[in-house]
Coordinates of C-alpha atoms in Angstrom, one line a residue:
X423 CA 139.6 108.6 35.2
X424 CA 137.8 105.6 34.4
X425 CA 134.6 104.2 35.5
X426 CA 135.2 102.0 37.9
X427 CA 137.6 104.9 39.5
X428 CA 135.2 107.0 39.8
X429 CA 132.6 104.8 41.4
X430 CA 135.1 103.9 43.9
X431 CA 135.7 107.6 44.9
X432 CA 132.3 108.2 47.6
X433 CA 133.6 104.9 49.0
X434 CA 137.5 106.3 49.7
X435 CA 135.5 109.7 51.0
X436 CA 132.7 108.1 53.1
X437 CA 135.1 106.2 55.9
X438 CA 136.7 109.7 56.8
X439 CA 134.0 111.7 57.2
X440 CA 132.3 108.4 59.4
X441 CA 135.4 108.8 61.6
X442 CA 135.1 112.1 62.4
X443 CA 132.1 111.9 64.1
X444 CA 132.6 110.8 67.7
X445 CA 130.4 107.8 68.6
X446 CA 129.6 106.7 72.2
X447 CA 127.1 104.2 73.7
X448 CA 124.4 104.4 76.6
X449 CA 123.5 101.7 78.8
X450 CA 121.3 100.3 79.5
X451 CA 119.6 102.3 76.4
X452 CA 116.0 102.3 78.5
X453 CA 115.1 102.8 81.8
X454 CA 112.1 101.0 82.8
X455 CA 111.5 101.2 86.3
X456 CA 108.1 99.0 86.5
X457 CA 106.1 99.4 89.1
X458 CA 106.8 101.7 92.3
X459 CA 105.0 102.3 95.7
X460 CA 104.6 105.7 96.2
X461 CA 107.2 107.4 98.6
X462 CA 110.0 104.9 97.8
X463 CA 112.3 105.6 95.3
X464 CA 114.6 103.3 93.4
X465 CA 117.7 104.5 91.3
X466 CA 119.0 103.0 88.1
X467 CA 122.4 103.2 86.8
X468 CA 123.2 104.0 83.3
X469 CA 127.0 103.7 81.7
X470 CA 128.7 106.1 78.7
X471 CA 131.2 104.2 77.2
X472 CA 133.1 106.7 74.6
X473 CA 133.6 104.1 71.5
X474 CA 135.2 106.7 69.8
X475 CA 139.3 107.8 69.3
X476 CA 139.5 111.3 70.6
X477 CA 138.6 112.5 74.3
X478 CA 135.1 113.5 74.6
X479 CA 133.1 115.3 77.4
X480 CA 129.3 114.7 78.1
X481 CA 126.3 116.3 79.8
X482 CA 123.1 115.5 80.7
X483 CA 121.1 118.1 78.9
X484 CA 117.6 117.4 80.1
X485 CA 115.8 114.3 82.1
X486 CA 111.9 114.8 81.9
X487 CA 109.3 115.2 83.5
X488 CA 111.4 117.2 86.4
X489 CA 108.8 116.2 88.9
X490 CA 108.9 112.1 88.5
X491 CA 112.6 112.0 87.5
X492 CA 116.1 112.8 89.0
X493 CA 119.6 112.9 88.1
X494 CA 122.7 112.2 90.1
X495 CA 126.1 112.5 88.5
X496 CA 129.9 111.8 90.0
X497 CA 131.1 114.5 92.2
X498 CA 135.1 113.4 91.4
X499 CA 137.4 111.9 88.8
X500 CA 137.8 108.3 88.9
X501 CA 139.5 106.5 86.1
X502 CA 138.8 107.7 82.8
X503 CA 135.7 109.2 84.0
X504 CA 137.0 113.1 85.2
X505 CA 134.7 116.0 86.4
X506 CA 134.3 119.5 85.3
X507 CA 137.5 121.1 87.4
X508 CA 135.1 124.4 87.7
X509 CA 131.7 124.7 89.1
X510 CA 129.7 122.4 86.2
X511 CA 130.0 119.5 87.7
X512 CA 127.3 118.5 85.1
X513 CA 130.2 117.7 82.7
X514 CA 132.7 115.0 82.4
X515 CA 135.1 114.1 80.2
X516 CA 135.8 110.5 79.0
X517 CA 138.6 109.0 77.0
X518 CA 138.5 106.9 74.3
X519 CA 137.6 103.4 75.8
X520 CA 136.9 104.9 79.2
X521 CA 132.8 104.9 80.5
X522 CA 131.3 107.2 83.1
X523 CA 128.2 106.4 85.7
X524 CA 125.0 108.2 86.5
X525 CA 121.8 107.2 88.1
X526 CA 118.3 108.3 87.3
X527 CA 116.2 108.1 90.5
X528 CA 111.8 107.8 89.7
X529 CA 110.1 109.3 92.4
X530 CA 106.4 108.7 91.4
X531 CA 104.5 111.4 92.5
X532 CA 100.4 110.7 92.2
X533 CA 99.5 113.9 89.8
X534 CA 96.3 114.6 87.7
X535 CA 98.9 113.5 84.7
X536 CA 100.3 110.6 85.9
X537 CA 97.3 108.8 88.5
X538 CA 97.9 105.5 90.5
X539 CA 99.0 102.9 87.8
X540 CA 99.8 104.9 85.0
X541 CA 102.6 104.5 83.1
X542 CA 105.4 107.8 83.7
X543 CA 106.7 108.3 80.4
X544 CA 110.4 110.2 80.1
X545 CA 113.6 110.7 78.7
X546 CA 116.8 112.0 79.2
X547 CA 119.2 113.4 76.5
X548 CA 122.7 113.1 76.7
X549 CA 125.0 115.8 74.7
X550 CA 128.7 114.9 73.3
X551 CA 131.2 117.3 73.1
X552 CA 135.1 117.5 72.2
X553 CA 137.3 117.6 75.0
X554 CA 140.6 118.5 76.2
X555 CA 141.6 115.9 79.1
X556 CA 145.0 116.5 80.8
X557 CA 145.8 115.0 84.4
X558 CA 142.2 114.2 86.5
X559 CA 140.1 116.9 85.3
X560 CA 138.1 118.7 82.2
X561 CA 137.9 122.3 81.6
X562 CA 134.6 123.1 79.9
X563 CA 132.9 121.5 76.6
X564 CA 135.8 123.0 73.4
X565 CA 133.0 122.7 71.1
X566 CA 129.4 123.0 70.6
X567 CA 127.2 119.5 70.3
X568 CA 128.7 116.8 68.2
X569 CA 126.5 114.2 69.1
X570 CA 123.6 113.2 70.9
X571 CA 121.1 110.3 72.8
X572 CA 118.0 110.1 73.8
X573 CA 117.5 107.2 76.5
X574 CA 113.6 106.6 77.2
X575 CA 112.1 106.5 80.8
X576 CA 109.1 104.6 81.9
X577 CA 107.5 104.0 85.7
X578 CA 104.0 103.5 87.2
X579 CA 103.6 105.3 90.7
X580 CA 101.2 102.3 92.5
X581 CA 99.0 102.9 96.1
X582 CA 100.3 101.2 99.0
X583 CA 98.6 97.6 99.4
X584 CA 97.0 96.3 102.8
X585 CA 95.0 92.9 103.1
X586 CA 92.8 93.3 105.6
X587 CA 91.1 89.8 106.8
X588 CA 88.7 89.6 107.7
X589 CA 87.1 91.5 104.9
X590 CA 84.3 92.2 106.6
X591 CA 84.4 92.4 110.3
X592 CA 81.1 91.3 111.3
X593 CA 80.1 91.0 115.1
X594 CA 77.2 89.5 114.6
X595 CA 73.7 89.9 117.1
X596 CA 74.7 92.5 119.8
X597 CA 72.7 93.5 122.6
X598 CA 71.3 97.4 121.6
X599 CA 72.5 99.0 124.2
X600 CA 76.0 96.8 124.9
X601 CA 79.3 96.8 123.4
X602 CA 81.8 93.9 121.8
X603 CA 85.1 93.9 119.8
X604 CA 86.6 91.7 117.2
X605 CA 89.9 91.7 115.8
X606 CA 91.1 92.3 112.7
X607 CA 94.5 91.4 111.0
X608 CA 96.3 94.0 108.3
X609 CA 98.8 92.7 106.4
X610 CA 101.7 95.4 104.6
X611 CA 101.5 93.7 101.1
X612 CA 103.9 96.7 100.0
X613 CA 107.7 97.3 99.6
X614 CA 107.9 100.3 102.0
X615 CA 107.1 100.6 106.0
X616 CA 104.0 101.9 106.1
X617 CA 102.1 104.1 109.2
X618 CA 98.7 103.8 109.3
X619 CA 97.4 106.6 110.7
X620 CA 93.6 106.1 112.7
X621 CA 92.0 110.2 113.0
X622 CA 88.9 110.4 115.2
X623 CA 87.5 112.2 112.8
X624 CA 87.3 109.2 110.5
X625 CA 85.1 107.0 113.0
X626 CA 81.3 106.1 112.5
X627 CA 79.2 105.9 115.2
X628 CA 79.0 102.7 116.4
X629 CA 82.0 101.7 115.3
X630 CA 85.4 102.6 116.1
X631 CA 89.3 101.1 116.9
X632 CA 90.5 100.4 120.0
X633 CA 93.5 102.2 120.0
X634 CA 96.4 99.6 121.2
X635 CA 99.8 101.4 123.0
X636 CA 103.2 101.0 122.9
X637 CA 103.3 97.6 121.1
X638 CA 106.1 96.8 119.3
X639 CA 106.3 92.6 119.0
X640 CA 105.9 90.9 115.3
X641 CA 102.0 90.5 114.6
X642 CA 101.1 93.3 116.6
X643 CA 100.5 97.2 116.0
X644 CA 103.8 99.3 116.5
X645 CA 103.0 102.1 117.8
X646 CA 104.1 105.0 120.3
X647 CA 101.0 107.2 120.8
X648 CA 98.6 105.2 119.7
X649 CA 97.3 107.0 116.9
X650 CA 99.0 104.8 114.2
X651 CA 100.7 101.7 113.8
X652 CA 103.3 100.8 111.3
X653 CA 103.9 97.6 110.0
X654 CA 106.9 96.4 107.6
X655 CA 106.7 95.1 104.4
X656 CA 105.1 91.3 104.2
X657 CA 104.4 91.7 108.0
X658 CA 100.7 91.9 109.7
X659 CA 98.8 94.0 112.8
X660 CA 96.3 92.5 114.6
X661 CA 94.4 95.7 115.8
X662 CA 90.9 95.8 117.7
X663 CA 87.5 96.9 116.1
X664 CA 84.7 97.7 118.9
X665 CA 81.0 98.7 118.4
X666 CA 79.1 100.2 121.3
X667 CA 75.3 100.3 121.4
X668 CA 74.3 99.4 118.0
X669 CA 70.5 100.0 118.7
X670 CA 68.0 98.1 117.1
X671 CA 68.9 97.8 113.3
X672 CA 71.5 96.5 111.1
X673 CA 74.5 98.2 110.3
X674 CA 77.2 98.0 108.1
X675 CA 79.8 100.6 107.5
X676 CA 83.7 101.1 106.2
X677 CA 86.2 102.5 108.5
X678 CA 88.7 104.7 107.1
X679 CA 92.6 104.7 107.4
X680 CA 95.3 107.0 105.4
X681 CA 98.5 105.1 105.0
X682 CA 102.0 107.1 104.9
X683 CA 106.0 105.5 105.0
X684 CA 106.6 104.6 108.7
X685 CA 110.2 105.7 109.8
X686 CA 112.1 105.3 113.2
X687 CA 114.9 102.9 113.9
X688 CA 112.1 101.0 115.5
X689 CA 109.4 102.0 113.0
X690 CA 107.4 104.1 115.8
X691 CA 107.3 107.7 115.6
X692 CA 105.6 110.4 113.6
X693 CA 105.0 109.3 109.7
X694 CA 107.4 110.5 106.8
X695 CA 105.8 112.4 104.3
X696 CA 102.3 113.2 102.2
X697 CA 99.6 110.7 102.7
X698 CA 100.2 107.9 99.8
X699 CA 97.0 105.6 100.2
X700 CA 93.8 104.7 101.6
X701 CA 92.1 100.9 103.1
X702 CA 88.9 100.5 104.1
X703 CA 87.6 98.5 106.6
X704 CA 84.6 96.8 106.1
X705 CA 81.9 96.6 109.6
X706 CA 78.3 95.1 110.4
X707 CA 76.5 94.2 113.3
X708 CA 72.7 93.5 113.6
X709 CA 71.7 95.5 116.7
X710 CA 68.7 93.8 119.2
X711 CA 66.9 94.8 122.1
X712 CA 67.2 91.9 124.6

């Protein structure tokens, strides 16, 4: 054998061994989900596309952290993407050529880990396996793991946001012993419905809302007991702020109010979920004996 024979041998070896190995390609390869009001729940889609020549079968082996993250797979064959025929319907199999959906669904959850504005970090892993196709279904992986991916996640869980204007709802000079109200407008700067629940418990003597009942026109509280309103996304309430016998001195105060996802066909009814956020609404009045 002569030199240049032999230096041409790993080259004649290396292609075959290449070929073996099945390839296949994830996409998009990240997930970034940016930024997400807590209680909604967007879903991204992600493609395997089997770029190798033999039939292969994959499975989502693990999508991290379990609390933030969720994983939806297809239910039935379509195409060259065809489900586990038995219970697993965590596998499918794919043909060379073919590709297979699933969505990842970030659920931000506010937890000592992962606080308001903090980036969720994830990943998901997806497993290859050799497969036997035959008519619209798989039977089970005929191998053990040939090849694998790891696609990272990414998400910040964010509070609710609500403009409140004025910022400071100040009634000016009122008599010690009378009362007056003022109005104040809340806007929904977030993406989600959002109830705004007003407890008793969170008033401070003087102040206190005005509960408003059964409105339901643009630019005004919905509501149908009149201990919450929700307002839609980009839309305001114009809700009423009262003080009652101030006395004598000057005070300034916040008033309270837990935000949660308003639901309903008409957005009035009970809120949907854990509380997701707080405002604060900032009060003053100079009390005077007349």
């Amino acid at each position: 054998m002569t030199a240049a024979s032999f230096a041409a041998l790993p080259a004649a070896i290396t292609p075959s061994a290449s070929a073996a190995e099945p390839s296949f390609r994830v996409s998009p390869g990240t997930g970034n989900f940016g930024k997400v009001t807590y209680s909604n729940s967007p879903k991204k889609v992600f493609t395997v596309k089997n770029t190798s020549k033999v039939d292969l079968m994959f499975e989502i082996t693990s999508v991290t952290p379990e609390t933030q993250y969720s994983l939806a797979l297809r239910t039935s064959g379509s195409e060259h993407c065809m489900v586990d025929a038995g219970s697993e319907t965590h596998y499918w199999g794919v043909e060379p050529g073919g590709t297979c959906d699933f969505e990842i669904e970030f659920i931000p959850v506010d937890e000592d880990d992962y606080p308001p504005g903090k980036s969720v970090k994830g990943s998901l892993l997806v497993s290859a396996y050799s497969a036997a196709i035959g008519g619209d279904y798989v039977h089970g992986p005929s191998s053990g793991v040939l090849n694998t991916k790891t696609v990272k996640l990414s998400g910040k869980g964010v509070e609710p946001k609500v403009k409140v204007t004025p910022g400071t709802v100040n009634f000016g000079r009122v008599d010690s012993e009378g009362t007056a109200e003022r109005t104040v407008t809340l806007t929904n700067k977030s993406d989600v419905p959002l109830a705004m629940l007003v407890d008793s418990q969170l008033f401070n003597a003087p102040f206190k809302f005005v509960y408003i009942n059964s409105q339901d026109g643009d630019g005004e509280c919905r509501t149908s007991d009149g201990y919450y309103w929700t307002v839609l996304p980009g839309e305001s309430c114009t809700a009423r702020v009262q003080v009652n016998e101030p006395g004598d001195s000057v005070e300034t105060d916040f008033l309270s109010v837990e935000l949660a996802r308003g639901v309903g066909p008409y957005y009035q009814g009970p809120p949907s979920g854990d509380v997701i956020g707080y405002f604060e609404i900032q009060v003053k009045v100079t009390g005077q004996e007349n």
